[in-house]
mmCIF file of C-alpha atoms in Angstrom:
data_model
loop_
_atom_site.group_PDB
_atom_site.id
_atom_site.type_symbol
_atom_site.label_atom_id
_atom_site.label_comp_id
_atom_site.label_asym_id
_atom_site.label_seq_id
_atom_site.Cartn_x
_atom_site.Cartn_y
_atom_site.Cartn_z
ATOM 1 C CA UNK A 1 98.247 141.966 93.322
ATOM 2 C CA UNK A 2 98.473 139.079 95.864
ATOM 3 C CA UNK A 3 101.917 137.729 96.719
ATOM 4 C CA UNK A 4 103.063 135.015 94.268
ATOM 5 C CA UNK A 5 99.907 135.322 92.151
ATOM 6 C CA UNK A 6 101.689 134.570 88.846
ATOM 7 C CA UNK A 7 103.161 131.319 90.153
ATOM 8 C CA UNK A 8 99.871 130.372 91.804
ATOM 9 C CA UNK A 9 98.046 130.873 88.503
ATOM 10 C CA UNK A 10 100.545 128.628 86.684
ATOM 11 C CA UNK A 11 99.995 125.845 89.213
ATOM 12 C CA UNK A 12 96.206 126.326 89.194
ATOM 13 C CA UNK A 13 96.189 125.733 85.429
ATOM 14 C CA UNK A 14 98.036 122.454 85.911
ATOM 15 C CA UNK A 15 95.732 121.181 88.650
ATOM 16 C CA UNK A 16 92.387 122.756 87.869
ATOM 17 C CA UNK A 17 92.232 123.844 91.508
ATOM 18 C CA UNK A 18 92.679 127.022 93.485
ATOM 19 C CA UNK A 19 96.285 127.594 94.527
ATOM 20 C CA UNK A 20 98.118 129.910 96.918
ATOM 21 C CA UNK A 21 101.872 130.411 96.608
ATOM 22 C CA UNK A 22 104.040 129.837 99.689
ATOM 23 C CA UNK A 23 107.810 130.003 100.260
ATOM 24 C CA UNK A 24 107.867 126.248 100.954
ATOM 25 C CA UNK A 25 105.735 123.116 101.013
ATOM 26 C CA UNK A 26 106.157 122.856 104.769
ATOM 27 C CA UNK A 27 104.543 126.259 105.250
ATOM 28 C CA UNK A 28 101.756 125.253 102.842
ATOM 29 C CA UNK A 29 101.030 122.149 104.913
ATOM 30 C CA UNK A 30 101.051 124.184 108.114
ATOM 31 C CA UNK A 31 98.463 126.540 106.571
ATOM 32 C CA UNK A 32 96.203 123.614 105.705
ATOM 33 C CA UNK A 33 96.410 122.045 109.147
ATOM 34 C CA UNK A 34 95.693 125.360 110.863
ATOM 35 C CA UNK A 35 92.787 126.132 108.546
ATOM 36 C CA UNK A 36 90.954 122.811 108.692
ATOM 37 C CA UNK A 37 91.959 121.220 112.031
ATOM 38 C CA UNK A 38 91.369 122.292 115.601
ATOM 39 C CA UNK A 39 94.269 122.136 118.089
ATOM 40 C CA UNK A 40 94.467 118.693 119.684
ATOM 41 C CA UNK A 41 93.081 116.914 116.619
ATOM 42 C CA UNK A 42 94.506 113.488 115.811
ATOM 43 C CA UNK A 43 96.139 113.147 112.382
ATOM 44 C CA UNK A 44 96.663 109.736 110.779
ATOM 45 C CA UNK A 45 99.895 109.716 108.769
ATOM 46 C CA UNK A 46 102.605 107.405 107.478
ATOM 47 C CA UNK A 47 105.614 107.093 109.810
ATOM 48 C CA UNK A 48 107.880 106.829 106.745
ATOM 49 C CA UNK A 49 108.190 110.501 105.885
ATOM 50 C CA UNK A 50 110.458 113.489 106.494
ATOM 51 C CA UNK A 51 110.920 114.414 110.141
ATOM 52 C CA UNK A 52 110.197 118.032 109.191
ATOM 53 C CA UNK A 53 106.617 116.946 108.487
ATOM 54 C CA UNK A 54 106.349 115.612 112.035
ATOM 55 C CA UNK A 55 107.346 119.019 113.395
ATOM 56 C CA UNK A 56 104.898 120.800 111.091
ATOM 57 C CA UNK A 57 102.122 118.626 112.538
ATOM 58 C CA UNK A 58 103.253 119.279 116.107
ATOM 59 C CA UNK A 59 103.587 123.012 115.445
ATOM 60 C CA UNK A 60 99.965 123.073 114.282
ATOM 61 C CA UNK A 61 98.988 121.614 117.660
ATOM 62 C CA UNK A 62 97.976 118.200 116.330
ATOM 63 C CA UNK A 63 98.679 114.707 117.601
ATOM 64 C CA UNK A 64 100.410 112.470 114.994
ATOM 65 C CA UNK A 65 99.015 108.942 114.749
ATOM 66 C CA UNK A 66 101.327 106.517 112.927
ATOM 67 C CA UNK A 67 99.473 104.400 110.390
ATOM 68 C CA UNK A 68 100.377 100.886 109.264
ATOM 69 C CA UNK A 69 101.950 101.086 105.826
ATOM 70 C CA UNK A 70 102.373 98.886 102.805
ATOM 71 C CA UNK A 71 105.697 97.089 102.845
ATOM 72 C CA UNK A 72 105.787 97.567 99.062
ATOM 73 C CA UNK A 73 105.880 101.374 99.006
ATOM 74 C CA UNK A 74 105.844 102.843 102.535
ATOM 75 C CA UNK A 75 102.509 104.625 102.053
ATOM 76 C CA UNK A 76 99.444 104.210 104.266
ATOM 77 C CA UNK A 77 97.644 100.880 103.891
ATOM 78 C CA UNK A 78 93.987 101.874 104.523
ATOM 79 C CA UNK A 79 92.843 98.263 104.884
ATOM 80 C CA UNK A 80 95.386 97.657 107.659
ATOM 81 C CA UNK A 81 94.235 100.603 109.793
ATOM 82 C CA UNK A 82 92.172 99.093 112.633
ATOM 83 C CA UNK A 83 88.610 100.323 113.029
ATOM 84 C CA UNK A 84 89.526 101.344 116.552
ATOM 85 C CA UNK A 85 92.011 103.811 115.060
ATOM 86 C CA UNK A 86 89.680 105.078 112.335
ATOM 87 C CA UNK A 87 87.124 105.946 115.031
ATOM 88 C CA UNK A 88 89.601 108.194 116.856
ATOM 89 C CA UNK A 89 91.286 110.186 114.072
ATOM 90 C CA UNK A 90 90.158 113.626 112.975
ATOM 91 C CA UNK A 91 92.075 113.913 109.680
ATOM 92 C CA UNK A 92 94.417 111.983 107.361
ATOM 93 C CA UNK A 93 97.671 113.070 105.704
ATOM 94 C CA UNK A 94 99.071 111.233 102.677
ATOM 95 C CA UNK A 95 102.786 111.049 101.821
ATOM 96 C CA UNK A 96 102.987 109.913 98.166
ATOM 97 C CA UNK A 97 106.425 108.685 99.129
ATOM 98 C CA UNK A 98 109.046 109.428 96.445
ATOM 99 C CA UNK A 99 106.149 110.072 94.048
ATOM 100 C CA UNK A 100 104.490 106.644 94.356
ATOM 101 C CA UNK A 101 100.878 107.726 94.899
ATOM 102 C CA UNK A 102 99.016 106.878 98.063
ATOM 103 C CA UNK A 103 95.787 104.909 97.807
ATOM 104 C CA UNK A 104 94.003 108.224 97.500
ATOM 105 C CA UNK A 105 90.732 106.887 96.126
ATOM 106 C CA UNK A 106 90.282 104.588 99.123
ATOM 107 C CA UNK A 107 91.425 107.233 101.575
ATOM 108 C CA UNK A 108 89.178 109.867 100.037
ATOM 109 C CA UNK A 109 86.135 107.595 100.292
ATOM 110 C CA UNK A 110 86.929 106.663 103.888
ATOM 111 C CA UNK A 111 87.460 110.283 104.932
ATOM 112 C CA UNK A 112 84.197 111.248 103.263
ATOM 113 C CA UNK A 113 82.389 108.496 105.173
ATOM 114 C CA UNK A 114 83.872 109.738 108.452
ATOM 115 C CA UNK A 115 83.379 113.411 107.637
ATOM 116 C CA UNK A 116 87.052 114.258 108.177
ATOM 117 C CA UNK A 117 89.509 116.127 105.917
ATOM 118 C CA UNK A 118 92.100 114.422 103.747
ATOM 119 C CA UNK A 119 95.347 116.350 103.230
ATOM 120 C CA UNK A 120 97.778 115.408 100.480
ATOM 121 C CA UNK A 121 101.501 115.881 100.920
ATOM 122 C CA UNK A 122 102.257 116.138 97.203
ATOM 123 C CA UNK A 123 105.841 117.411 97.517
ATOM 124 C CA UNK A 124 107.186 114.228 95.878
ATOM 125 C CA UNK A 125 104.312 113.776 93.440
ATOM 126 C CA UNK A 126 104.094 116.795 91.159
ATOM 127 C CA UNK A 127 102.980 115.484 87.771
ATOM 128 C CA UNK A 128 101.672 112.162 89.107
ATOM 129 C CA UNK A 129 98.125 111.112 88.182
ATOM 130 C CA UNK A 130 95.723 108.502 89.547
ATOM 131 C CA UNK A 131 92.694 107.472 87.480
ATOM 132 C CA UNK A 132 93.304 110.433 85.193
ATOM 133 C CA UNK A 133 93.361 112.968 88.031
ATOM 134 C CA UNK A 134 96.491 114.720 89.308
ATOM 135 C CA UNK A 135 97.672 114.032 92.822
ATOM 136 C CA UNK A 136 96.638 117.061 94.831
ATOM 137 C CA UNK A 137 93.026 117.045 93.676
ATOM 138 C CA UNK A 138 91.639 114.235 95.845
ATOM 139 C CA UNK A 139 91.751 115.807 99.287
ATOM 140 C CA UNK A 140 90.583 118.913 101.065
ATOM 141 C CA UNK A 141 93.965 120.538 100.414
ATOM 142 C CA UNK A 142 97.393 119.575 99.079
ATOM 143 C CA UNK A 143 100.911 120.897 99.668
ATOM 144 C CA UNK A 144 103.355 121.052 96.728
ATOM 145 C CA UNK A 145 107.072 121.841 96.554
ATOM 146 C CA UNK A 146 109.042 123.647 93.854
ATOM 147 C CA UNK A 147 112.331 122.529 95.388
ATOM 148 C CA UNK A 148 111.786 118.942 94.215
ATOM 149 C CA UNK A 149 110.720 118.345 90.587
ATOM 150 C CA UNK A 150 111.316 121.939 89.519
ATOM 151 C CA UNK A 151 114.695 122.071 91.303
ATOM 152 C CA UNK A 152 114.097 125.565 92.635
ATOM 153 C CA UNK A 153 115.312 124.969 96.229
ATOM 154 C CA UNK A 154 112.437 127.194 97.356
ATOM 155 C CA UNK A 155 108.763 127.778 96.762
ATOM 156 C CA UNK A 156 105.590 125.803 97.263
ATOM 157 C CA UNK A 157 101.837 125.828 96.861
ATOM 158 C CA UNK A 158 98.728 125.044 98.791
ATOM 159 C CA UNK A 159 96.048 123.690 96.460
ATOM 160 C CA UNK A 160 92.437 123.551 97.630
ATOM 161 C CA UNK A 161 88.955 123.080 96.261
ATOM 162 C CA UNK A 162 86.921 126.103 97.275
ATOM 163 C CA UNK A 163 87.670 129.610 96.017
ATOM 164 C CA UNK A 164 85.804 130.988 99.030
ATOM 165 C CA UNK A 165 88.738 130.173 101.318
ATOM 166 C CA UNK A 166 91.392 131.861 99.158
ATOM 167 C CA UNK A 167 91.409 135.228 100.906
ATOM 168 C CA UNK A 168 91.412 133.582 104.322
ATOM 169 C CA UNK A 169 94.405 131.422 103.399
ATOM 170 C CA UNK A 170 96.276 134.336 101.827
ATOM 171 C CA UNK A 171 95.732 136.393 104.967
ATOM 172 C CA UNK A 172 96.910 133.563 107.234
ATOM 173 C CA UNK A 173 99.961 133.022 105.011
ATOM 174 C CA UNK A 174 100.850 136.719 104.997
ATOM 175 C CA UNK A 175 100.681 136.812 108.792
ATOM 176 C CA UNK A 176 103.233 133.975 108.960
ATOM 177 C CA UNK A 177 105.720 135.333 106.417
ATOM 178 C CA UNK A 178 108.855 137.131 107.561
ATOM 179 C CA UNK A 179 110.298 139.983 105.451
ATOM 180 C CA UNK A 180 112.734 138.794 102.836
ATOM 181 C CA UNK A 181 116.182 140.294 102.398
ATOM 182 C CA UNK A 182 118.052 140.841 99.167
ATOM 183 C CA UNK A 183 120.943 138.681 100.361
ATOM 184 C CA UNK A 184 118.621 135.794 101.209
ATOM 185 C CA UNK A 185 116.862 136.055 97.855
ATOM 186 C CA UNK A 186 120.180 136.089 96.051
ATOM 187 C CA UNK A 187 121.386 132.999 97.923
ATOM 188 C CA UNK A 188 118.116 131.192 97.169
ATOM 189 C CA UNK A 189 118.438 132.008 93.473
ATOM 190 C CA UNK A 190 122.098 130.981 93.228
ATOM 191 C CA UNK A 191 121.835 127.759 95.252
ATOM 192 C CA UNK A 192 120.458 125.597 92.388
ATOM 193 C CA UNK A 193 123.082 127.020 90.012
ATOM 194 C CA UNK A 194 125.879 126.277 92.471
ATOM 195 C CA UNK A 195 124.642 122.732 92.905
ATOM 196 C CA UNK A 196 124.595 122.197 89.144
ATOM 197 C CA UNK A 197 128.135 123.588 88.887
ATOM 198 C CA UNK A 198 129.408 121.181 91.547
ATOM 199 C CA UNK A 199 127.785 118.249 89.767
ATOM 200 C CA UNK A 200 129.196 119.309 86.425
ATOM 201 C CA UNK A 201 132.725 119.554 87.820
ATOM 202 C CA UNK A 202 132.537 116.072 89.408
ATOM 203 C CA UNK A 203 133.217 117.499 92.871
ATOM 204 C CA UNK A 204 130.147 116.081 94.604
ATOM 205 C CA UNK A 205 132.057 113.476 96.619
ATOM 206 C CA UNK A 206 134.859 115.712 97.972
ATOM 207 C CA UNK A 207 132.443 118.571 98.704
ATOM 208 C CA UNK A 208 130.076 116.253 100.553
ATOM 209 C CA UNK A 209 132.863 114.619 102.562
ATOM 210 C CA UNK A 210 134.262 118.014 103.495
ATOM 211 C CA UNK A 211 130.861 119.217 104.681
ATOM 212 C CA UNK A 212 130.536 116.067 106.797
ATOM 213 C CA UNK A 213 133.957 116.537 108.409
ATOM 214 C CA UNK A 214 133.336 120.221 109.114
ATOM 215 C CA UNK A 215 129.945 119.553 110.680
ATOM 216 C CA UNK A 216 128.154 121.673 108.090
ATOM 217 C CA UNK A 217 125.317 119.187 107.590
ATOM 218 C CA UNK A 218 122.265 119.783 109.759
ATOM 219 C CA UNK A 219 121.600 116.069 110.092
ATOM 220 C CA UNK A 220 124.328 113.765 111.387
ATOM 221 C CA UNK A 221 122.228 110.795 110.350
ATOM 222 C CA UNK A 222 119.005 110.288 108.445
ATOM 223 C CA UNK A 223 117.015 112.134 111.110
ATOM 224 C CA UNK A 224 117.767 115.429 112.829
ATOM 225 C CA UNK A 225 118.341 115.467 116.591
ATOM 226 C CA UNK A 226 114.990 115.336 118.370
ATOM 227 C CA UNK A 227 115.951 117.447 121.419
ATOM 228 C CA UNK A 228 113.046 115.865 123.298
ATOM 229 C CA UNK A 229 113.044 118.103 126.421
ATOM 230 C CA UNK A 230 112.924 121.264 124.300
ATOM 231 C CA UNK A 231 110.303 119.702 122.048
ATOM 232 C CA UNK A 232 108.106 118.807 125.035
ATOM 233 C CA UNK A 233 108.345 122.378 126.310
ATOM 234 C CA UNK A 234 107.218 123.713 122.930
ATOM 235 C CA UNK A 235 104.017 121.702 123.161
ATOM 236 C CA UNK A 236 102.808 124.107 125.831
ATOM 237 C CA UNK A 237 102.834 126.909 123.240
ATOM 238 C CA UNK A 238 101.034 125.246 120.331
ATOM 239 C CA UNK A 239 99.876 126.081 117.827
ATOM 240 C CA UNK A 240 103.018 128.103 117.167
ATOM 241 C CA UNK A 241 105.207 128.254 114.093
ATOM 242 C CA UNK A 242 107.844 130.285 115.938
ATOM 243 C CA UNK A 243 108.213 127.781 118.786
ATOM 244 C CA UNK A 244 108.986 124.928 116.390
ATOM 245 C CA UNK A 245 111.126 126.947 113.992
ATOM 246 C CA UNK A 246 114.444 125.345 115.135
ATOM 247 C CA UNK A 247 113.154 122.021 113.761
ATOM 248 C CA UNK A 248 111.077 123.279 110.841
ATOM 249 C CA UNK A 249 113.900 125.355 109.324
ATOM 250 C CA UNK A 250 116.351 122.447 108.988
ATOM 251 C CA UNK A 251 117.628 122.175 105.389
ATOM 252 C CA UNK A 252 115.537 125.211 104.407
ATOM 253 C CA UNK A 253 116.174 128.187 106.657
ATOM 254 C CA UNK A 254 114.046 130.493 104.525
ATOM 255 C CA UNK A 255 110.939 128.300 104.681
ATOM 256 C CA UNK A 256 108.814 131.318 105.672
ATOM 257 C CA UNK A 257 110.740 134.128 103.944
ATOM 258 C CA UNK A 258 108.728 136.435 101.711
ATOM 259 C CA UNK A 259 110.319 135.990 98.274
ATOM 260 C CA UNK A 260 110.864 138.935 95.975
ATOM 261 C CA UNK A 261 110.961 138.923 92.172
ATOM 262 C CA UNK A 262 114.601 137.790 92.296
ATOM 263 C CA UNK A 263 113.317 134.401 93.500
ATOM 264 C CA UNK A 264 109.891 134.307 91.887
ATOM 265 C CA UNK A 265 111.018 135.070 88.330
ATOM 266 C CA UNK A 266 113.452 132.107 88.066
ATOM 267 C CA UNK A 267 110.844 129.853 89.672
ATOM 268 C CA UNK A 268 108.363 130.861 86.960
ATOM 269 C CA UNK A 269 110.919 129.838 84.330
ATOM 270 C CA UNK A 270 111.418 126.501 86.049
ATOM 271 C CA UNK A 271 107.661 125.985 86.173
ATOM 272 C CA UNK A 272 107.444 126.685 82.451
ATOM 273 C CA UNK A 273 110.041 123.943 81.818
ATOM 274 C CA UNK A 274 108.497 121.490 84.263
ATOM 275 C CA UNK A 275 107.098 119.116 81.639
ATOM 276 C CA UNK A 276 110.585 118.614 80.169
ATOM 277 C CA UNK A 277 111.872 117.725 83.628
ATOM 278 C CA UNK A 278 109.001 115.283 84.164
ATOM 279 C CA UNK A 279 109.777 113.589 80.836
ATOM 280 C CA UNK A 280 113.423 113.115 81.827
ATOM 281 C CA UNK A 281 112.326 111.648 85.126
ATOM 282 C CA UNK A 282 110.039 109.142 83.404
ATOM 283 C CA UNK A 283 112.949 107.981 81.248
ATOM 284 C CA UNK A 284 115.093 107.425 84.350
ATOM 285 C CA UNK A 285 112.267 105.607 86.108
ATOM 286 C CA UNK A 286 111.880 103.230 83.148
ATOM 287 C CA UNK A 287 115.562 102.367 83.334
ATOM 288 C CA UNK A 288 115.581 101.832 87.105
ATOM 289 C CA UNK A 289 112.320 99.860 87.103
ATOM 290 C CA UNK A 290 114.016 97.219 84.931
ATOM 291 C CA UNK A 291 116.739 96.592 87.523
ATOM 292 C CA UNK A 292 116.553 93.721 90.020
ATOM 293 C CA UNK A 293 116.495 96.255 92.895
ATOM 294 C CA UNK A 294 113.259 97.978 91.857
ATOM 295 C CA UNK A 295 110.411 97.673 94.354
ATOM 296 C CA UNK A 296 107.448 95.515 93.278
ATOM 297 C CA UNK A 297 105.161 98.548 93.519
ATOM 298 C CA UNK A 298 107.347 100.379 91.028
ATOM 299 C CA UNK A 299 107.534 97.456 88.594
ATOM 300 C CA UNK A 300 103.780 96.896 88.690
ATOM 301 C CA UNK A 301 102.937 100.529 88.038
ATOM 302 C CA UNK A 302 105.487 100.903 85.249
ATOM 303 C CA UNK A 303 104.239 97.727 83.558
ATOM 304 C CA UNK A 304 100.537 98.628 83.722
ATOM 305 C CA UNK A 305 100.465 102.424 83.709
ATOM 306 C CA UNK A 306 103.792 103.561 82.283
ATOM 307 C CA UNK A 307 106.621 105.260 84.150
ATOM 308 C CA UNK A 308 105.712 107.814 86.793
ATOM 309 C CA UNK A 309 107.726 111.057 87.002
ATOM 310 C CA UNK A 310 109.097 110.076 90.405
ATOM 311 C CA UNK A 311 111.157 112.397 92.553
ATOM 312 C CA UNK A 312 113.114 109.377 93.767
ATOM 313 C CA UNK A 313 112.913 105.744 92.683
ATOM 314 C CA UNK A 314 112.534 103.315 95.614
ATOM 315 C CA UNK A 315 115.090 100.540 95.218
ATOM 316 C CA UNK A 316 115.046 97.765 97.838
ATOM 317 C CA UNK A 317 118.497 96.459 98.720
ATOM 318 C CA UNK A 318 120.507 94.668 101.353
ATOM 319 C CA UNK A 319 123.259 96.664 103.093
ATOM 320 C CA UNK A 320 121.551 99.911 102.147
ATOM 321 C CA UNK A 321 123.751 102.133 104.330
ATOM 322 C CA UNK A 322 126.942 100.699 102.838
ATOM 323 C CA UNK A 323 125.612 101.221 99.332
ATOM 324 C CA UNK A 324 124.671 104.842 100.035
ATOM 325 C CA UNK A 325 128.263 105.479 101.050
ATOM 326 C CA UNK A 326 129.481 103.776 97.874
ATOM 327 C CA UNK A 327 127.243 106.033 95.804
ATOM 328 C CA UNK A 328 128.839 109.123 97.359
ATOM 329 C CA UNK A 329 132.192 107.881 96.035
ATOM 330 C CA UNK A 330 130.603 107.954 92.588
ATOM 331 C CA UNK A 331 129.410 111.521 93.130
ATOM 332 C CA UNK A 332 125.803 110.587 93.946
ATOM 333 C CA UNK A 333 124.229 111.879 97.166
ATOM 334 C CA UNK A 334 120.747 110.377 97.321
ATOM 335 C CA UNK A 335 119.250 111.777 100.530
ATOM 336 C CA UNK A 336 115.592 111.395 101.498
ATOM 337 C CA UNK A 337 116.082 108.315 103.656
ATOM 338 C CA UNK A 338 113.403 108.346 106.370
ATOM 339 C CA UNK A 339 114.789 105.839 108.832
ATOM 340 C CA UNK A 340 113.766 105.018 111.551
ATOM 341 C CA UNK A 341 109.989 105.455 111.224
ATOM 342 C CA UNK A 342 108.603 108.463 113.069
ATOM 343 C CA UNK A 343 107.066 106.513 115.949
ATOM 344 C CA UNK A 344 110.447 104.870 116.665
ATOM 345 C CA UNK A 345 112.282 108.160 116.166
ATOM 346 C CA UNK A 346 110.054 110.344 118.348
ATOM 347 C CA UNK A 347 108.535 107.787 120.710
ATOM 348 C CA UNK A 348 105.146 107.641 122.366
ATOM 349 C CA UNK A 349 105.524 111.059 123.977
ATOM 350 C CA UNK A 350 105.081 112.743 120.613
ATOM 351 C CA UNK A 351 103.508 110.122 118.286
ATOM 352 C CA UNK A 352 100.826 107.490 118.764
ATOM 353 C CA UNK A 353 102.646 104.329 117.622
ATOM 354 C CA UNK A 354 101.515 102.236 114.695
ATOM 355 C CA UNK A 355 99.426 99.154 115.572
ATOM 356 C CA UNK A 356 101.924 97.170 113.488
ATOM 357 C CA UNK A 357 105.293 98.860 112.864
ATOM 358 C CA UNK A 358 106.950 95.897 111.122
ATOM 359 C CA UNK A 359 106.293 96.963 107.518
ATOM 360 C CA UNK A 360 107.466 100.527 108.128
ATOM 361 C CA UNK A 361 110.642 99.342 109.851
ATOM 362 C CA UNK A 362 111.494 96.907 107.061
ATOM 363 C CA UNK A 363 110.802 99.356 104.251
ATOM 364 C CA UNK A 364 112.623 102.271 105.894
ATOM 365 C CA UNK A 365 115.735 100.187 106.498
ATOM 366 C CA UNK A 366 115.939 98.685 102.990
ATOM 367 C CA UNK A 367 114.851 101.458 100.637
ATOM 368 C CA UNK A 368 117.495 103.269 98.621
ATOM 369 C CA UNK A 369 115.931 106.363 97.018
ATOM 370 C CA UNK A 370 117.587 106.808 93.607
ATOM 371 C CA UNK A 371 117.380 110.023 91.618
ATOM 372 C CA UNK A 372 115.909 109.114 88.205
ATOM 373 C CA UNK A 373 117.878 111.985 86.650
ATOM 374 C CA UNK A 374 121.040 110.062 87.597
ATOM 375 C CA UNK A 375 119.681 106.636 86.643
ATOM 376 C CA UNK A 376 122.624 105.505 84.482
ATOM 377 C CA UNK A 377 125.184 106.484 87.121
ATOM 378 C CA UNK A 378 123.177 104.786 89.882
ATOM 379 C CA UNK A 379 122.889 101.530 87.920
ATOM 380 C CA UNK A 380 126.617 101.579 87.147
ATOM 381 C CA UNK A 381 127.573 102.229 90.771
ATOM 382 C CA UNK A 382 125.245 99.585 92.235
ATOM 383 C CA UNK A 383 126.343 97.016 89.670
ATOM 384 C CA UNK A 384 130.004 97.600 90.517
ATOM 385 C CA UNK A 385 129.152 97.341 94.215
ATOM 386 C CA UNK A 386 127.391 94.011 93.541
ATOM 387 C CA UNK A 387 124.229 95.224 95.226
ATOM 388 C CA UNK A 388 121.689 92.521 96.011
ATOM 389 C CA UNK A 389 117.955 93.028 95.985
ATOM 390 C CA UNK A 390 115.910 92.661 99.172
ATOM 391 C CA UNK A 391 112.801 90.559 98.655
ATOM 392 C CA UNK A 392 109.651 92.057 100.150
ATOM 393 C CA UNK A 393 108.677 89.933 103.175
ATOM 394 C CA UNK A 394 105.253 88.386 103.535
ATOM 395 C CA UNK A 395 104.157 90.161 106.695
ATOM 396 C CA UNK A 396 100.919 89.269 108.506
ATOM 397 C CA UNK A 397 98.025 91.649 107.909
ATOM 398 C CA UNK A 398 96.786 93.859 110.723
ATOM 399 C CA UNK A 399 93.143 93.576 111.747
ATOM 400 C CA UNK A 400 91.043 95.589 114.135
ATOM 401 C CA UNK A 401 91.605 92.854 116.731
ATOM 402 C CA UNK A 402 95.388 93.248 116.605
ATOM 403 C CA UNK A 403 95.487 96.571 118.403
ATOM 404 C CA UNK A 404 93.681 98.104 121.308
ATOM 405 C CA UNK A 405 91.851 101.383 121.093
ATOM 406 C CA UNK A 406 94.403 104.190 121.451
ATOM 407 C CA UNK A 407 93.756 106.746 124.130
ATOM 408 C CA UNK A 408 92.864 110.361 123.346
ATOM 409 C CA UNK A 409 95.905 112.428 124.212
ATOM 410 C CA UNK A 410 96.913 116.010 123.831
ATOM 411 C CA UNK A 411 99.687 116.931 121.349
ATOM 412 C CA UNK A 412 102.346 116.678 124.078
ATOM 413 C CA UNK A 413 101.383 113.090 124.838
ATOM 414 C CA UNK A 414 99.803 113.745 128.234
#
């Protein structure tokens, strides 16, 4: 029986698509990029996403191209991508940031016109639908995470359309897996339970502060250290998962570990209870969408479509960094702040810059990602801190005349 077949079947029933189980969403995305893109291909993507995703793209031997984004939600704005950029990209990657869906219908149509694949990063969007279809069914392939909505701290899926590629993807996955160890499986299984115990004992703030002081956090800030000289040297070895492992393993050291039943069985239970978790998230989203800090994109969707089961709720505030520190005092560690945008973080050596970075910079510096499962506590803490909402600026639109044609460059920027 193929590895993870029970979990893959559960996900396939939810999506109506073929699914392959992986130890993590980042490995699932790597599989997709290796399967459908040639080395050196140019990938259009939002610069407001996890830095791990950048390193997945680089490890696959691709050149990231930062797209202009909507200032309302941080996702790609297809209409703002200059024609000169569309003519040079070989594939597109969505983000579905915090669970707010990308403009997948527009992106799907454009990719079909250009004859290029659309990949969906659906890690934040499990349970989200657009026009009656689940996110993860619009593109060539989609990567999902069980460490987000299901709270498993491990596990992922690659969803794809054609059953003919299943064996090929399973074989590629199996070649990339490293043997699991009982100790690693036990730690993976106990990690969610330990986190729940800390939350229940109201020790989140002292534990977090202690980890900061002891240097136990792998990111000193919102982004991990780039280590640019080492990163540039790795480009000579792409595609290579092993070369980029020091960056790809951050926050999830077992991202390519082969999980045994000790991990898979609890994940199956979490999958079976997923709809209950999604319902609780919708309730939290409804509460947070009524606050003055809610982003316009969130308010509009909640008013017209009902609450989405978001992984995080994008609140737009002034003095975001100060407020995040205040939330820690209340036992709330939000995480998932993607600031600065990837093209500012990595520079032109590793990323083709956006033709207009202003929206990404503004959104990344003002968004406070709130956990909808802690909605009441977040509202209480922000109210006590007298948080003020940040009004979305009216930024000028980008046209094809605003940016020159980017040059074709290899993944190491040469």
